[in-house]
Amino acid sequence: MTEPLLDIKDYRLHIATFDGAVHVLKGINLTVNRGDTLGIVGESGSGKTVLVRSVLGIGPRNSKVLQGSIAFDGQDITHLSEKDWTKIRGIRISMIFQDPMTYLNPLFTVGRQIADVIAAHEKAAVNGVSSKAARRTRTEELLDQVGLPNPSMLFSQYPHQLSGGMRQRVLIAMALAGRPDILIADEPTTALDVTVQAQVLDLINSLVEKLNLTVIMISHDIGAIATIAKRCAVMYKGEIVEQGLTSDILNRPQHEYTQRLLAAVPDIDAAAEKLPAEPAATEPAKPGILLEAIDLKKVYRSQSGAEFTAVNSLSLSVKTGEIFGVVGESGSGKSTLARMLLSLIEPTSGDVIFDGTNITGLAGEPLRQMRRHMQFVFQNPHSALNGRHTIGDAIGEPLRIQTSMSRRDIEARAEALLDIVQLPKSFKYRYPHELSGGQKQRVCIARAIALNPRLLILDEPTSALDISVQAQVLDFLQELRSELGLTYVFISHNLAVIRQICDRTIVMKHGEIVEQGRTENVFLAPREAYTQALIESGRKTSQAATLRPGS
């Protein structure tokens, strides 16, 4: 019988925290054979990222292995020295991390960063470091291998010059630099729109076949897991509660938690059954309208004088109390529009009217006072939170800046907000690095609602959340909208979410609105071929999550 490539036996690990030791992994048993594609799914905090980081020897510093072992290719790697790990990590086992902008250095070109990884691996393998020209050739081969156009030109570009999908491909190229036996993918499609997500998943599938890779993929996106993984393991509170063939688990889940997880998956075709409530009635300065954009345009100019139009002659109006959806592929101008609506960046031309006041050009104290009523939930919770501040400080920051509340009152409000977003009150003592991606996003939402704003602009607010928490947050946002009369501008590449929650929707392409109207009309009778293609891509992802016969 062939020895498994990875064999985890009764692996138990705890992490020392402010509140005492937390048992993060509880008796994990998992076998991965060469050529396997394994998906690991579970809620934020279930232990899936800690597990795969343990396989790579980069678990939390304050963690301790209580018992059990992790064997790779017959060798127990549970207690390897750092010197021994350099011969395995990134060479024989490598990882595609979740957030490209966090793991790519903005000061260096993507080519140099991949070439540096190649040099480090060569040095660790004690084979000597190749020439600079040879490393460049190998880097361009890797960029071509992951489907990036014009590798020689891309070699000299910086991360900020690439789209989200291109940056994710760069991370994949970097992970392949050592020609690994096992490729671990940690939420590789989280922040990507549906079309780019499909391209990245197809890329990983093709690499599995071409390079005979063994892949372990972590994702809260069950559709992505179904696309990649032949086998699946479901984690809950540090334990594997169910594992087997992906098709069997998705069609015949045995554990109650797996059943709840699958029930929470949004279906792009069933989303219409949960129609949004009618907008709350209030009386802003212009009847029925809280936010307007009038002929907005944003042009970026490079040092060479070249121009790029991110948003072009765009006009829209958002009614008081409604949820206004914005969809489009990466690079369509969605985030640029959102930042102009909140005056985080100035438009090249055009105006933004909030509650009857033109906020274009506002600065200083007038703008600060206006922002009490307009808040932003950013897409990337990792960079939105200051790693030196506790969670309690992060949530209380708007209250310290904008109000005269006492320290005790701010702490009480922070605890109440943690409760609202379903996080333990004890989290106020923790730091961002001690939370999962989904938990950090909930902290960002808590901070955004701290001042009871009238408008929330949410840029991909659920992209980092697992399925069940995503459903809870969407329900919470709807309840909050009803209770407080809030208005949302909701940006998302998840079309099922848009259809579930939004009253009206615009579709953006190349900085322009190509389709708009009531959300149901846009989904049921799209006029533009671009909209039809987006919906079809979303439908394929939704079908993959169910694997029903005939789908």
Short mmCIF file of C-alpha atoms in Angstrom, two decimals, residues 202-396:
data_model
loop_
_atom_site.label_atom_id
_atom_site.label_comp_id
_atom_site.label_asym_id
_atom_site.label_seq_id
_atom_site.Cartn_x
_atom_site.Cartn_y
_atom_site.Cartn_z
CA ASP A 202 -9.68 26.76 -13.79
CA LEU A 203 -6.00 27.70 -13.52
CA ILE A 204 -5.53 25.69 -10.30
CA ASN A 205 -7.31 22.71 -11.86
CA SER A 206 -5.06 22.85 -14.92
CA LEU A 207 -1.92 23.08 -12.74
CA VAL A 208 -3.02 20.00 -10.81
CA GLU A 209 -3.11 18.03 -14.06
CA LYS A 210 0.05 19.49 -15.65
CA LEU A 211 2.30 19.40 -12.58
CA ASN A 212 0.76 16.43 -10.72
CA LEU A 213 0.21 18.69 -7.72
CA THR A 214 -1.44 17.69 -4.47
CA VAL A 215 -3.74 20.54 -3.46
CA ILE A 216 -5.29 21.42 -0.10
CA MET A 217 -7.76 24.26 -0.48
CA ILE A 218 -9.34 26.23 2.36
CA SER A 219 -12.46 28.18 1.52
CA HIS A 220 -15.77 29.31 2.93
CA ASP A 221 -17.01 29.31 -0.68
CA ILE A 222 -18.51 25.84 -1.05
CA GLY A 223 -18.89 26.38 -4.80
CA ALA A 224 -15.13 26.94 -5.09
CA ILE A 225 -14.44 23.81 -3.02
CA ALA A 226 -16.76 21.77 -5.24
CA THR A 227 -14.95 23.02 -8.36
CA ILE A 228 -11.48 22.05 -7.12
CA ALA A 229 -11.68 19.28 -4.54
CA LYS A 230 -12.48 15.61 -5.03
CA ARG A 231 -12.49 15.12 -1.25
CA CYS A 232 -13.73 17.45 1.45
CA ALA A 233 -13.30 17.83 5.22
CA VAL A 234 -15.70 19.91 7.30
CA MET A 235 -14.28 21.60 10.41
CA TYR A 236 -16.24 22.91 13.37
CA LYS A 237 -14.78 24.25 16.63
CA GLY A 238 -11.38 22.67 16.05
CA GLU A 239 -12.63 19.24 14.98
CA ILE A 240 -13.22 17.50 11.67
CA VAL A 241 -16.88 16.58 11.97
CA GLU A 242 -17.25 15.05 8.51
CA GLN A 243 -15.01 14.05 5.60
CA GLY A 244 -15.31 12.08 2.40
CA LEU A 245 -15.99 12.58 -1.30
CA THR A 246 -17.07 16.17 -1.98
CA SER A 247 -20.10 15.04 -3.97
CA ASP A 248 -21.26 12.77 -1.13
CA ILE A 249 -20.88 15.47 1.53
CA LEU A 250 -22.65 18.14 -0.52
CA ASN A 251 -25.52 15.89 -1.59
CA ARG A 252 -25.83 13.72 1.52
CA PRO A 253 -24.41 15.63 4.51
CA GLN A 254 -24.51 13.54 7.68
CA HIS A 255 -23.51 16.01 10.39
CA GLU A 256 -25.99 18.65 11.57
CA TYR A 257 -23.37 21.40 11.18
CA THR A 258 -22.70 20.46 7.54
CA GLN A 259 -26.43 20.54 6.88
CA ARG A 260 -26.69 24.04 8.39
CA LEU A 261 -23.67 25.19 6.40
CA LEU A 262 -25.15 24.04 3.10
CA ALA A 263 -28.54 25.52 3.93
CA ALA A 264 -26.88 28.94 4.33
CA VAL A 265 -25.36 28.95 0.80
CA PRO A 266 -26.98 31.79 -1.18
CA ASP A 267 -28.53 30.61 -4.44
CA ILE A 268 -28.59 33.13 -7.27
CA ASP A 269 -31.85 31.66 -8.59
CA ALA A 270 -33.52 31.26 -5.19
CA ALA A 271 -32.47 34.65 -3.85
CA ALA A 272 -35.64 36.20 -5.24
CA GLU A 273 -37.65 34.29 -2.67
CA LYS A 274 -36.22 36.62 0.00
CA LEU A 275 -37.31 39.96 -1.40
CA PRO A 276 -35.98 43.09 0.34
CA ALA A 277 -38.30 45.12 2.49
CA GLU A 278 -39.68 48.42 1.27
CA PRO A 279 -37.36 51.36 2.02
CA ALA A 280 -38.05 53.28 5.22
CA ALA A 281 -39.85 56.59 4.77
CA THR A 282 -37.96 59.74 5.82
CA GLU A 283 -37.79 63.31 4.57
CA PRO A 284 -34.33 64.41 3.46
CA ALA A 285 -33.60 67.74 1.79
CA LYS A 286 -34.63 66.37 -1.61
CA PRO A 287 -37.74 64.21 -1.15
CA GLY A 288 -36.94 60.51 -1.29
CA ILE A 289 -33.26 60.96 -2.19
CA LEU A 290 -30.39 60.75 0.29
CA LEU A 291 -27.39 60.47 -2.03
CA GLU A 292 -26.78 61.66 -5.57
CA ALA A 293 -23.85 61.45 -7.96
CA ILE A 294 -24.02 63.89 -10.84
CA ASP A 295 -21.82 63.31 -13.90
CA LEU A 296 -18.91 61.93 -11.83
CA LYS A 297 -15.61 61.41 -13.58
CA LYS A 298 -12.24 60.28 -12.25
CA VAL A 299 -9.12 60.35 -14.40
CA TYR A 300 -5.76 59.13 -13.13
CA ARG A 301 -2.58 60.46 -14.71
CA SER A 302 0.76 58.68 -14.58
CA GLN A 303 4.14 60.42 -14.34
CA SER A 304 4.61 59.81 -18.05
CA GLY A 305 1.42 61.74 -18.78
CA ALA A 306 -0.71 58.75 -19.73
CA GLU A 307 -4.35 58.93 -18.60
CA PHE A 308 -6.68 56.25 -17.31
CA THR A 309 -10.39 56.96 -16.81
CA ALA A 310 -11.58 54.91 -13.83
CA VAL A 311 -15.11 56.38 -13.72
CA ASN A 312 -16.66 58.20 -16.65
CA SER A 313 -19.70 60.55 -16.62
CA LEU A 314 -21.59 58.50 -14.05
CA SER A 315 -24.85 59.64 -12.45
CA LEU A 316 -26.99 57.84 -9.90
CA SER A 317 -29.40 58.49 -7.04
CA VAL A 318 -29.90 56.47 -3.86
CA LYS A 319 -33.23 56.64 -2.06
CA THR A 320 -33.44 57.02 1.69
CA GLY A 321 -33.64 53.64 3.39
CA GLU A 322 -32.91 51.47 0.36
CA ILE A 323 -30.09 49.05 -0.32
CA PHE A 324 -28.43 50.08 -3.56
CA GLY A 325 -26.31 47.41 -5.24
CA VAL A 326 -23.22 47.94 -7.37
CA VAL A 327 -21.78 45.00 -9.36
CA GLY A 328 -19.07 44.60 -11.96
CA GLU A 329 -15.77 42.88 -12.61
CA SER A 330 -12.46 43.88 -11.04
CA GLY A 331 -11.33 47.15 -12.62
CA SER A 332 -14.85 48.27 -13.50
CA GLY A 333 -14.61 51.32 -11.22
CA LYS A 334 -16.78 50.15 -8.30
CA SER A 335 -14.33 50.97 -5.51
CA THR A 336 -13.31 54.28 -7.12
CA LEU A 337 -16.98 55.26 -7.22
CA ALA A 338 -17.45 54.31 -3.57
CA ARG A 339 -14.48 56.42 -2.47
CA MET A 340 -15.73 59.43 -4.41
CA LEU A 341 -19.18 59.11 -2.84
CA LEU A 342 -17.56 59.39 0.59
CA SER A 343 -15.06 62.10 -0.48
CA LEU A 344 -12.11 59.84 0.26
CA ILE A 345 -10.87 60.86 -3.18
CA GLU A 346 -11.86 63.94 -5.17
CA PRO A 347 -13.55 63.49 -8.55
CA THR A 348 -11.92 65.00 -11.62
CA SER A 349 -15.32 66.50 -12.36
CA GLY A 350 -18.92 66.15 -11.20
CA ASP A 351 -20.65 66.46 -7.83
CA VAL A 352 -21.77 64.31 -4.91
CA ILE A 353 -24.87 65.48 -3.03
CA PHE A 354 -25.61 64.03 0.42
CA ASP A 355 -28.90 64.97 2.08
CA GLY A 356 -29.13 68.11 -0.04
CA THR A 357 -25.54 69.26 0.62
CA ASN A 358 -22.87 69.23 -2.08
CA ILE A 359 -19.92 67.55 -0.34
CA THR A 360 -17.56 67.80 -3.31
CA GLY A 361 -14.61 69.92 -2.25
CA LEU A 362 -15.52 69.87 1.44
CA ALA A 363 -12.51 69.66 3.76
CA GLY A 364 -11.54 70.03 7.40
CA GLU A 365 -14.20 70.30 10.09
CA PRO A 366 -17.24 70.51 7.72
CA LEU A 367 -16.21 67.24 6.06
CA ARG A 368 -15.47 65.59 9.42
CA GLN A 369 -18.94 66.49 10.71
CA MET A 370 -20.56 65.20 7.51
CA ARG A 371 -18.74 61.88 7.84
CA ARG A 372 -20.50 61.19 11.12
CA HIS A 373 -23.48 60.36 8.91
CA MET A 374 -21.54 58.47 6.19
CA GLN A 375 -19.38 55.47 7.02
CA PHE A 376 -17.35 52.98 5.00
CA VAL A 377 -16.79 49.23 5.44
CA PHE A 378 -13.66 48.36 3.50
CA GLN A 379 -13.13 45.15 1.55
CA ASN A 380 -9.90 44.14 3.24
CA PRO A 381 -10.21 43.89 7.03
CA HIS A 382 -6.52 42.99 7.37
CA SER A 383 -5.34 46.41 6.25
CA ALA A 384 -8.34 48.32 7.65
CA LEU A 385 -7.37 47.51 11.27
CA ASN A 386 -4.26 48.83 12.97
CA GLY A 387 -2.26 45.85 14.20
CA ARG A 388 -1.01 47.82 17.23
CA HIS A 389 -4.47 48.62 18.56
CA THR A 390 -6.74 46.24 20.44
CA ILE A 391 -10.14 45.40 19.00
CA GLY A 392 -11.79 47.51 21.70
CA ASP A 393 -9.65 50.51 20.73
CA ALA A 394 -10.42 50.00 17.04
CA ILE A 395 -14.19 49.96 17.59
CA GLY A 396 -14.05 52.89 20.01
#
